[in-house]
Coordinates of C-alpha atoms in Angstrom, one line a residue:
M310 CA 0.1 -36.3 2.7
A311 CA -2.7 -33.4 3.1
P312 CA -1.8 -31.0 5.4
S313 CA -4.6 -31.1 8.7
L314 CA -7.7 -28.1 8.7
S315 CA -5.3 -27.2 12.1
E316 CA -1.7 -27.2 9.8
T317 CA -3.5 -24.8 7.3
H318 CA -5.3 -22.3 10.0
R319 CA -1.7 -22.4 11.7
Q320 CA -0.3 -21.7 8.5
Q321 CA -2.9 -19.1 6.5
L322 CA -2.4 -17.1 11.0
A323 CA 1.6 -17.3 10.6
I324 CA 1.6 -15.3 7.2
T325 CA -0.9 -13.3 8.3
F326 CA 1.1 -12.2 11.3
V327 CA 4.3 -11.8 8.9
A328 CA 2.2 -10.0 6.1
V329 CA 0.2 -7.5 8.3
T330 CA 3.9 -6.6 10.4
R331 CA 5.7 -6.4 7.6
L332 CA 3.8 -4.2 5.3
S333 CA 2.3 -1.8 8.4
S334 CA 6.4 -1.2 9.0
L335 CA 7.1 -0.7 5.7
V336 CA 4.3 2.1 4.7
V337 CA 4.4 3.9 8.1
F338 CA 7.7 4.1 7.3
G339 CA 8.1 5.1 3.8
T340 CA 5.0 8.1 4.6
A341 CA 6.6 9.7 7.3
M342 CA 9.9 10.0 5.7
A343 CA 7.9 11.1 2.8
V344 CA 6.1 14.0 4.7
Y345 CA 9.1 14.8 6.2
I346 CA 11.5 15.4 3.2
G347 CA 8.3 16.6 2.0
R348 CA 8.6 19.9 4.6
E349 CA 12.0 20.0 4.5
A350 CA 13.1 20.4 0.4
T351 CA 11.5 19.7 -3.0
P352 CA 9.5 17.5 -4.5
F353 CA 12.3 16.0 -6.5
A354 CA 13.8 15.0 -3.0
V355 CA 11.1 13.1 -1.9
A356 CA 10.9 11.0 -4.6
L357 CA 14.7 10.3 -4.4
A358 CA 13.4 8.4 -0.8
L359 CA 11.3 5.9 -3.3
T360 CA 14.4 5.9 -5.5
A361 CA 17.2 4.3 -3.5
Y362 CA 14.1 2.0 -2.1
H363 CA 14.1 0.3 -5.5
L364 CA 17.4 0.9 -6.8
G365 CA 17.8 -1.5 -3.3
S366 CA 15.2 -3.1 -3.8
L367 CA 16.4 -3.5 -7.8
L368 CA 19.8 -4.9 -7.6
F369 CA 19.2 -7.6 -3.9
A370 CA 15.6 -8.9 -5.0
P371 CA 17.7 -11.5 -7.6
V372 CA 20.2 -12.1 -4.7
W373 CA 18.2 -13.7 -2.4
G374 CA 15.7 -15.0 -4.4
A375 CA 18.9 -17.0 -6.2
I376 CA 19.8 -17.8 -2.4
A377 CA 16.4 -18.8 -1.7
D378 CA 16.0 -21.2 -4.2
V379 CA 19.9 -22.2 -4.0
T380 CA 19.8 -23.0 -0.5
G381 CA 15.5 -24.3 0.1
R382 CA 15.7 -22.0 3.2
R383 CA 13.2 -19.5 2.5
R384 CA 11.8 -19.3 5.6
G385 CA 15.5 -18.4 7.1
V386 CA 16.2 -16.1 4.0
L387 CA 13.1 -13.6 5.6
L388 CA 14.2 -14.3 9.2
V389 CA 17.9 -12.9 8.3
T390 CA 16.1 -10.1 6.1
T391 CA 13.5 -9.1 7.9
V392 CA 16.2 -8.8 11.2
L393 CA 18.7 -6.5 9.4
A394 CA 16.1 -4.7 8.0
S395 CA 14.9 -3.8 11.4
L396 CA 18.2 -2.6 12.4
S397 CA 18.9 -0.5 9.9
V398 CA 16.0 1.8 10.7
L399 CA 17.8 2.7 14.1
P400 CA 20.0 5.6 13.6
L401 CA 17.2 7.5 11.5
V402 CA 16.5 7.4 16.2
F403 CA 19.5 9.8 16.0
V404 CA 19.9 11.7 12.8
Q405 CA 16.7 12.9 10.6
S406 CA 18.6 14.8 7.8
V407 CA 17.6 14.5 4.3
P408 CA 20.7 13.1 2.5
F409 CA 20.9 10.8 5.8
Q410 CA 17.1 9.7 5.4
I411 CA 17.4 9.1 1.8
G412 CA 20.9 6.7 2.9
I413 CA 19.0 4.8 4.8
R414 CA 16.6 4.5 2.9
G415 CA 18.1 2.7 -0.1
V416 CA 20.1 0.7 3.3
Y417 CA 16.9 -0.6 4.4
A418 CA 16.1 -1.8 0.7
V419 CA 19.2 -4.0 0.5
F420 CA 17.7 -6.8 3.4
A421 CA 13.9 -5.7 2.6
A422 CA 14.1 -6.9 -0.8
G423 CA 14.5 -10.7 0.7
Y424 CA 11.2 -10.9 2.2
A425 CA 8.8 -10.6 -1.6
P426 CA 11.2 -13.4 -3.4
A427 CA 11.6 -15.9 -0.8
M428 CA 7.5 -15.4 0.8
L429 CA 6.2 -15.3 -2.3
A430 CA 7.7 -18.7 -3.2
I431 CA 6.1 -19.8 0.0
V432 CA 3.0 -19.0 -0.2
S433 CA 2.4 -20.3 -3.8
E434 CA 3.3 -23.3 -3.3
Q435 CA 0.1 -23.7 -0.6
K436 CA -2.0 -25.2 -3.4
T437 CA -1.8 -26.8 -6.5
T438 CA -1.9 -24.9 -9.9
A439 CA -5.7 -25.2 -9.6
E440 CA -6.2 -23.7 -6.6
R441 CA -2.9 -21.1 -7.0
G442 CA -4.9 -18.3 -7.0
R443 CA -6.6 -18.7 -4.1
A444 CA -4.0 -18.9 -2.0
V445 CA -2.4 -15.4 -3.7
G446 CA -5.4 -14.0 -3.4
F447 CA -5.8 -14.7 0.0
Y448 CA -2.1 -13.6 0.8
N449 CA -2.5 -10.4 -1.1
S450 CA -6.1 -9.7 1.3
V451 CA -4.5 -9.8 4.5
V452 CA -1.1 -7.8 2.9
S453 CA -3.5 -5.2 2.4
V454 CA -5.1 -5.2 5.9
G455 CA -1.5 -4.3 6.9
G456 CA -1.3 -1.8 3.9
I457 CA -5.0 0.1 5.7
G458 CA -3.3 -0.3 9.5
G459 CA 0.1 0.9 7.5
R460 CA -1.8 4.2 6.7
V461 CA -3.8 4.7 8.7
L462 CA -1.6 4.5 11.8
V463 CA 1.3 7.1 10.2
G464 CA -1.5 10.0 9.8
V465 CA -2.2 9.1 13.6
L466 CA 2.0 9.0 14.8
L467 CA 2.5 12.2 12.0
G468 CA 0.7 14.4 14.5
L469 CA 1.9 13.1 18.3
L470 CA 5.2 11.9 18.0
L471 CA 8.7 13.6 16.6
P472 CA 10.4 11.9 14.2
Q473 CA 13.1 10.2 16.1
S474 CA 10.3 8.9 18.0
L475 CA 8.3 7.3 15.3
Y476 CA 11.6 5.7 13.6
L477 CA 11.9 3.9 16.7
V478 CA 8.4 2.8 16.0
V479 CA 9.1 1.8 13.0
A480 CA 11.9 -0.4 14.0
A481 CA 9.8 -2.2 16.9
M482 CA 7.1 -2.9 14.1
S483 CA 9.4 -4.5 12.5
F484 CA 11.3 -6.9 14.7
V485 CA 7.5 -8.2 15.3
S486 CA 7.4 -9.7 11.9
A487 CA 10.6 -11.6 12.2
F488 CA 9.5 -13.4 14.9
A489 CA 6.3 -13.8 13.5
V490 CA 8.5 -15.0 10.4
L491 CA 9.4 -18.7 13.3
G492 CA 5.7 -19.4 13.0
L493 CA 6.1 -20.1 9.2
T494 CA 6.1 -23.7 7.4
D495 CA 7.8 -24.0 4.5
P496 CA 6.7 -26.6 1.8
T497 CA 9.3 -25.5 -0.8
P498 CA 11.4 -27.5 -2.2
T499 CA 14.3 -28.7 -0.9
P500 CA 17.5 -29.1 -2.9
D501 CA 18.8 -33.2 -2.5
R502 CA 23.1 -31.9 -2.3
T503 CA 24.7 -29.2 0.1
L504 CA 26.3 -27.0 -1.9
T505 CA 30.1 -25.8 -0.8
R506 CA 30.0 -22.2 -0.4
R507 CA 32.5 -21.9 -3.4
E508 CA 29.3 -23.7 -5.5
L509 CA 26.7 -21.5 -4.0
G510 CA 28.5 -18.8 -5.0
E511 CA 28.5 -19.4 -8.9
E512 CA 25.3 -20.0 -8.1
I513 CA 24.3 -17.6 -7.2
R514 CA 26.5 -15.4 -10.2
A515 CA 25.0 -18.4 -13.0
R516 CA 21.5 -16.8 -11.6
L517 CA 21.9 -13.3 -12.0
L518 CA 23.9 -13.4 -15.2
P519 CA 23.1 -16.4 -16.9
G520 CA 24.0 -16.4 -20.5
L521 CA 21.6 -15.8 -23.4
D522 CA 21.3 -19.9 -23.9
E523 CA 20.2 -20.0 -20.2
L524 CA 17.0 -17.7 -20.6
D525 CA 14.3 -20.2 -21.6
H526 CA 12.5 -20.2 -17.9
V527 CA 12.4 -16.6 -18.4
R528 CA 10.4 -17.1 -22.1
A529 CA 8.4 -19.7 -20.9
N530 CA 4.0 -18.3 -22.0
G531 CA 5.7 -14.1 -22.9
L532 CA 7.1 -14.5 -19.5
Q533 CA 9.5 -11.5 -20.6
W534 CA 7.2 -9.5 -22.2
L535 CA 5.1 -9.6 -19.0
Y536 CA 8.1 -8.2 -16.7
L537 CA 8.5 -5.4 -19.6
A538 CA 4.8 -4.2 -18.9
L539 CA 5.6 -4.8 -15.1
I540 CA 8.5 -2.2 -15.6
L541 CA 6.1 0.4 -17.6
R542 CA 3.7 -0.1 -15.1
N543 CA 5.8 0.6 -11.8
I544 CA 7.3 3.5 -13.4
T545 CA 4.0 5.5 -14.1
Q546 CA 2.7 4.4 -10.5
K547 CA 6.5 4.2 -8.5
G548 CA 6.9 7.7 -9.9
I549 CA 2.8 8.9 -9.1
G550 CA 3.4 7.3 -5.2
S551 CA 6.6 8.7 -4.4
V552 CA 5.2 12.1 -4.5
L553 CA 1.4 11.2 -3.1
P554 CA 1.6 12.1 0.8
V555 CA 3.4 15.3 -0.7
F556 CA 0.3 16.0 -3.1
L557 CA -2.3 15.6 -1.1
T558 CA -1.3 17.6 1.5
A559 CA 0.1 20.2 -0.7
A560 CA -2.4 23.4 -0.6
A561 CA -5.4 23.7 -3.2
G562 CA -4.8 24.4 -6.5
V563 CA -0.6 22.7 -6.2
G564 CA -2.7 19.6 -4.4
V565 CA -5.5 18.2 -2.6
G566 CA -4.7 20.5 0.0
V567 CA -5.8 17.8 2.7
D568 CA -4.6 17.2 6.3
E569 CA -2.1 14.4 6.8
F570 CA -4.8 12.6 9.2
T571 CA -6.7 12.7 5.7
M572 CA -4.2 11.8 3.6
G573 CA -3.5 9.1 5.6
L574 CA -7.8 7.9 4.9
L575 CA -7.3 8.6 1.8
L576 CA -3.8 6.6 1.0
A577 CA -6.2 3.4 3.1
V578 CA -8.8 3.7 0.8
S579 CA -6.5 1.1 -2.0
P580 CA -5.9 -1.0 0.6
A581 CA -9.0 -1.4 2.8
L582 CA -10.5 -2.6 -0.7
R583 CA -7.7 -4.7 -1.7
T584 CA -9.0 -6.8 2.0
V585 CA -11.8 -8.3 -0.1
L586 CA -10.7 -7.9 -4.1
M587 CA -8.0 -10.0 -3.9
Y588 CA -9.4 -13.2 -2.6
A589 CA -12.4 -12.5 -4.6
F590 CA -9.6 -11.9 -8.0
G591 CA -7.8 -14.9 -6.2
A592 CA -11.4 -16.8 -7.4
V593 CA -12.0 -15.4 -10.3
T594 CA -8.4 -16.4 -12.3
D595 CA -8.5 -20.1 -11.0
R596 CA -11.9 -19.2 -13.4
I597 CA -11.2 -17.0 -16.6
G598 CA -7.3 -17.3 -16.6
R599 CA -4.5 -15.0 -15.7
K600 CA -3.9 -12.6 -19.1
P601 CA -7.1 -11.0 -18.5
L602 CA -6.6 -9.4 -14.7
I603 CA -3.1 -8.5 -15.9
T604 CA -4.3 -6.6 -19.1
G605 CA -7.0 -4.8 -17.1
G606 CA -4.8 -4.1 -14.5
L607 CA -2.2 -2.5 -16.4
V608 CA -5.2 -0.2 -17.9
G609 CA -6.1 1.0 -15.0
A610 CA -2.7 2.3 -14.0
G611 CA -2.8 4.8 -16.3
L612 CA -6.2 6.0 -15.0
Q613 CA -5.5 6.4 -12.2
A614 CA -3.1 8.6 -12.5
L615 CA -5.6 10.7 -15.5
L616 CA -8.0 10.5 -12.0
L617 CA -5.8 12.2 -9.4
A618 CA -4.7 14.9 -12.0
A619 CA -8.5 16.3 -12.2
A620 CA -8.5 16.3 -7.9
V621 CA -6.2 19.5 -9.0
I622 CA -9.2 21.2 -10.5
P623 CA -10.6 24.2 -8.7
G624 CA -13.4 23.3 -6.7
G625 CA -14.3 22.7 -3.3
I626 CA -12.2 20.3 -1.2
T627 CA -15.5 18.2 -0.9
T628 CA -14.8 17.3 -4.3
R629 CA -11.0 16.8 -4.9
I630 CA -10.9 14.4 -2.1
A631 CA -14.2 12.6 -4.3
V632 CA -11.7 13.0 -7.0
A633 CA -9.0 11.6 -5.5
G634 CA -10.8 8.8 -3.5
L635 CA -12.3 7.5 -6.4
G636 CA -8.9 7.6 -7.8
F637 CA -7.3 5.4 -4.8
V638 CA -10.7 2.7 -5.4
V639 CA -9.6 2.4 -9.2
H640 CA -5.9 1.4 -8.0
A641 CA -7.4 -0.7 -5.1
V642 CA -9.2 -2.9 -8.1
T643 CA -6.9 -3.0 -11.1
F644 CA -4.5 -3.5 -8.7
S645 CA -5.6 -7.0 -7.4
A646 CA -6.4 -7.9 -10.6
L647 CA -2.9 -7.4 -11.8
S648 CA -0.8 -8.7 -8.7
T649 CA -3.0 -11.9 -8.0
G650 CA -3.3 -12.2 -12.0
T651 CA 1.2 -11.8 -12.1
I652 CA 2.0 -14.3 -9.1
A653 CA -0.5 -16.8 -10.2
F654 CA 1.0 -17.0 -14.0
I655 CA 4.9 -17.0 -12.7
G656 CA 3.5 -19.6 -10.6
D657 CA 2.3 -21.8 -13.1
V658 CA 5.0 -21.8 -15.2
A659 CA 8.1 -21.5 -13.3
H660 CA 9.7 -24.8 -12.5
P661 CA 10.1 -25.4 -8.6
E662 CA 13.9 -25.0 -7.9
R663 CA 13.4 -21.7 -9.6
E664 CA 10.0 -20.0 -8.2
S665 CA 12.0 -17.8 -5.7
E666 CA 14.1 -16.2 -9.0
L667 CA 11.0 -15.9 -10.5
M668 CA 9.3 -14.0 -8.1
G669 CA 12.7 -12.0 -7.1
L670 CA 12.5 -10.6 -10.8
R671 CA 8.9 -9.6 -10.7
T672 CA 10.3 -7.2 -7.5
T673 CA 13.1 -6.0 -9.7
T674 CA 10.9 -5.0 -12.4
R675 CA 8.9 -2.9 -9.4
G676 CA 12.5 -2.1 -8.5
I677 CA 13.2 -0.4 -11.7
G678 CA 10.0 1.2 -12.6
G679 CA 11.0 2.5 -9.1
V680 CA 14.4 3.7 -9.6
I681 CA 12.8 5.7 -13.3
G682 CA 9.7 6.4 -12.5
P683 CA 10.0 9.0 -9.0
I684 CA 12.8 10.9 -10.7
I685 CA 10.8 11.4 -13.9
V686 CA 7.8 12.6 -12.0
G687 CA 9.6 14.1 -9.4
S688 CA 11.6 15.9 -10.9
L689 CA 7.9 17.3 -13.8
A690 CA 6.7 18.3 -10.6
T691 CA 9.3 19.7 -8.9
V692 CA 9.6 22.6 -12.7
W693 CA 6.3 22.0 -13.7
S694 CA 2.7 20.8 -11.9
Y695 CA 2.1 17.6 -10.1
Q696 CA -0.6 18.1 -12.6
H697 CA 1.1 17.6 -15.7
A698 CA 3.4 14.8 -14.2
F699 CA 0.6 12.5 -14.0
V700 CA -1.2 13.2 -17.4
L701 CA 2.5 12.0 -18.9
A702 CA 3.0 9.4 -16.3
S703 CA -0.1 7.6 -17.6
A704 CA 0.5 7.2 -20.8
L705 CA 2.7 4.2 -19.5
G706 CA 0.1 2.2 -18.0
F707 CA -1.4 1.8 -21.9
V708 CA 1.2 1.4 -23.6
A709 CA 2.2 -1.9 -20.8
A710 CA -1.3 -3.2 -21.6
A711 CA -1.5 -2.9 -25.3
V712 CA 2.3 -4.9 -24.8
V713 CA 0.7 -7.9 -22.8
A714 CA -2.5 -8.4 -24.6
G715 CA -0.4 -8.7 -28.0
A716 CA 2.4 -11.2 -26.6
V717 CA 1.5 -12.6 -23.4
V718 CA -0.1 -16.9 -23.5
E719 CA -2.3 -17.5 -20.9
S720 CA -0.7 -19.8 -18.3
H721 CA -3.5 -21.2 -16.8
A722 CA -4.8 -24.4 -19.2
G723 CA -8.0 -25.1 -16.8
A724 CA -9.5 -21.4 -17.5
T725 CA -12.4 -20.7 -19.2
P726 CA -12.5 -17.7 -21.3
A727 CA -14.1 -14.3 -20.3

């Protein structure tokens, strides 16, 4: 039986509130930490904070995804992990040394990794296959709203609050997100039997460490090649993203040379545009298919890296801001296409009982890129320059696009070729 209009709107409102508060707190946390560490240490140390975050995501996103699938309690996974992530921030109210901040970012990631696998499975099951792209587009749009709020807010808070106060604000925002989870309805299937604790452990272990003959669900339509392409893209994107707050505020010639408030506005350009673009691309991918959006999105990672490198070229501050801003516009368009196409593709090919697992593997690809990318880009920026690091990193985005173009098969049978 189809849900009534009021039920649909109530679910959309709940999804919006959870996503906005969750993403806002995440952005404020990560950006502020990068700035604080950058004031005391090298770009490599700044990058290590993001590496710690993605290492936690890499290791635990599949765990939480498997638990959500096996138990069928995706809303419960969301609630528990969000509360624990909120609590993990509180020690930073008392201690803010560089090593401690990096360590806490990793602990936070262990619990924050439970968000995407469960939430994306809930979102993906809101609609039928023919309308899945629209559901994903709506969700990604509200995620972008959270990104805008977080980036603008952190630019203001960095100038107003001491680190301990700012981290307290982050924890409070995260707790609000946990409370909002209670308003969600979970439309995903629930297993028809209750597993014992031992059976649950065995099932999770089998999913995390499958035999080679148990990987057919990862090979559907070339899904394994899509995951490889996402790893390559995220090495570029996460590597550059790990040092962006410091790059934007570094002195002209080294970086762009803007103040912290302008930094926040520049970082908000992409999510501001994605608010509209994500929803629009949801409709586009239901018409022309998933693969064109994915391929174009991967190309965009390389283009953005080149534009950010060009923002260091000598010139007036207005010119440098304009070039950097164009880089974020390119990111908005191509990331919107990539994210919408990828999530819809996975939703198309995944068995309902393994959907959280495969959504979790998408988060894992971000984790692998987030572990490797910041180390590479942070090291190059420390011993060479941000500009050279960004140019070299751009190449992987173009390679990733070539992988998808050659090896991934369109999953949406009703698509009209572009």
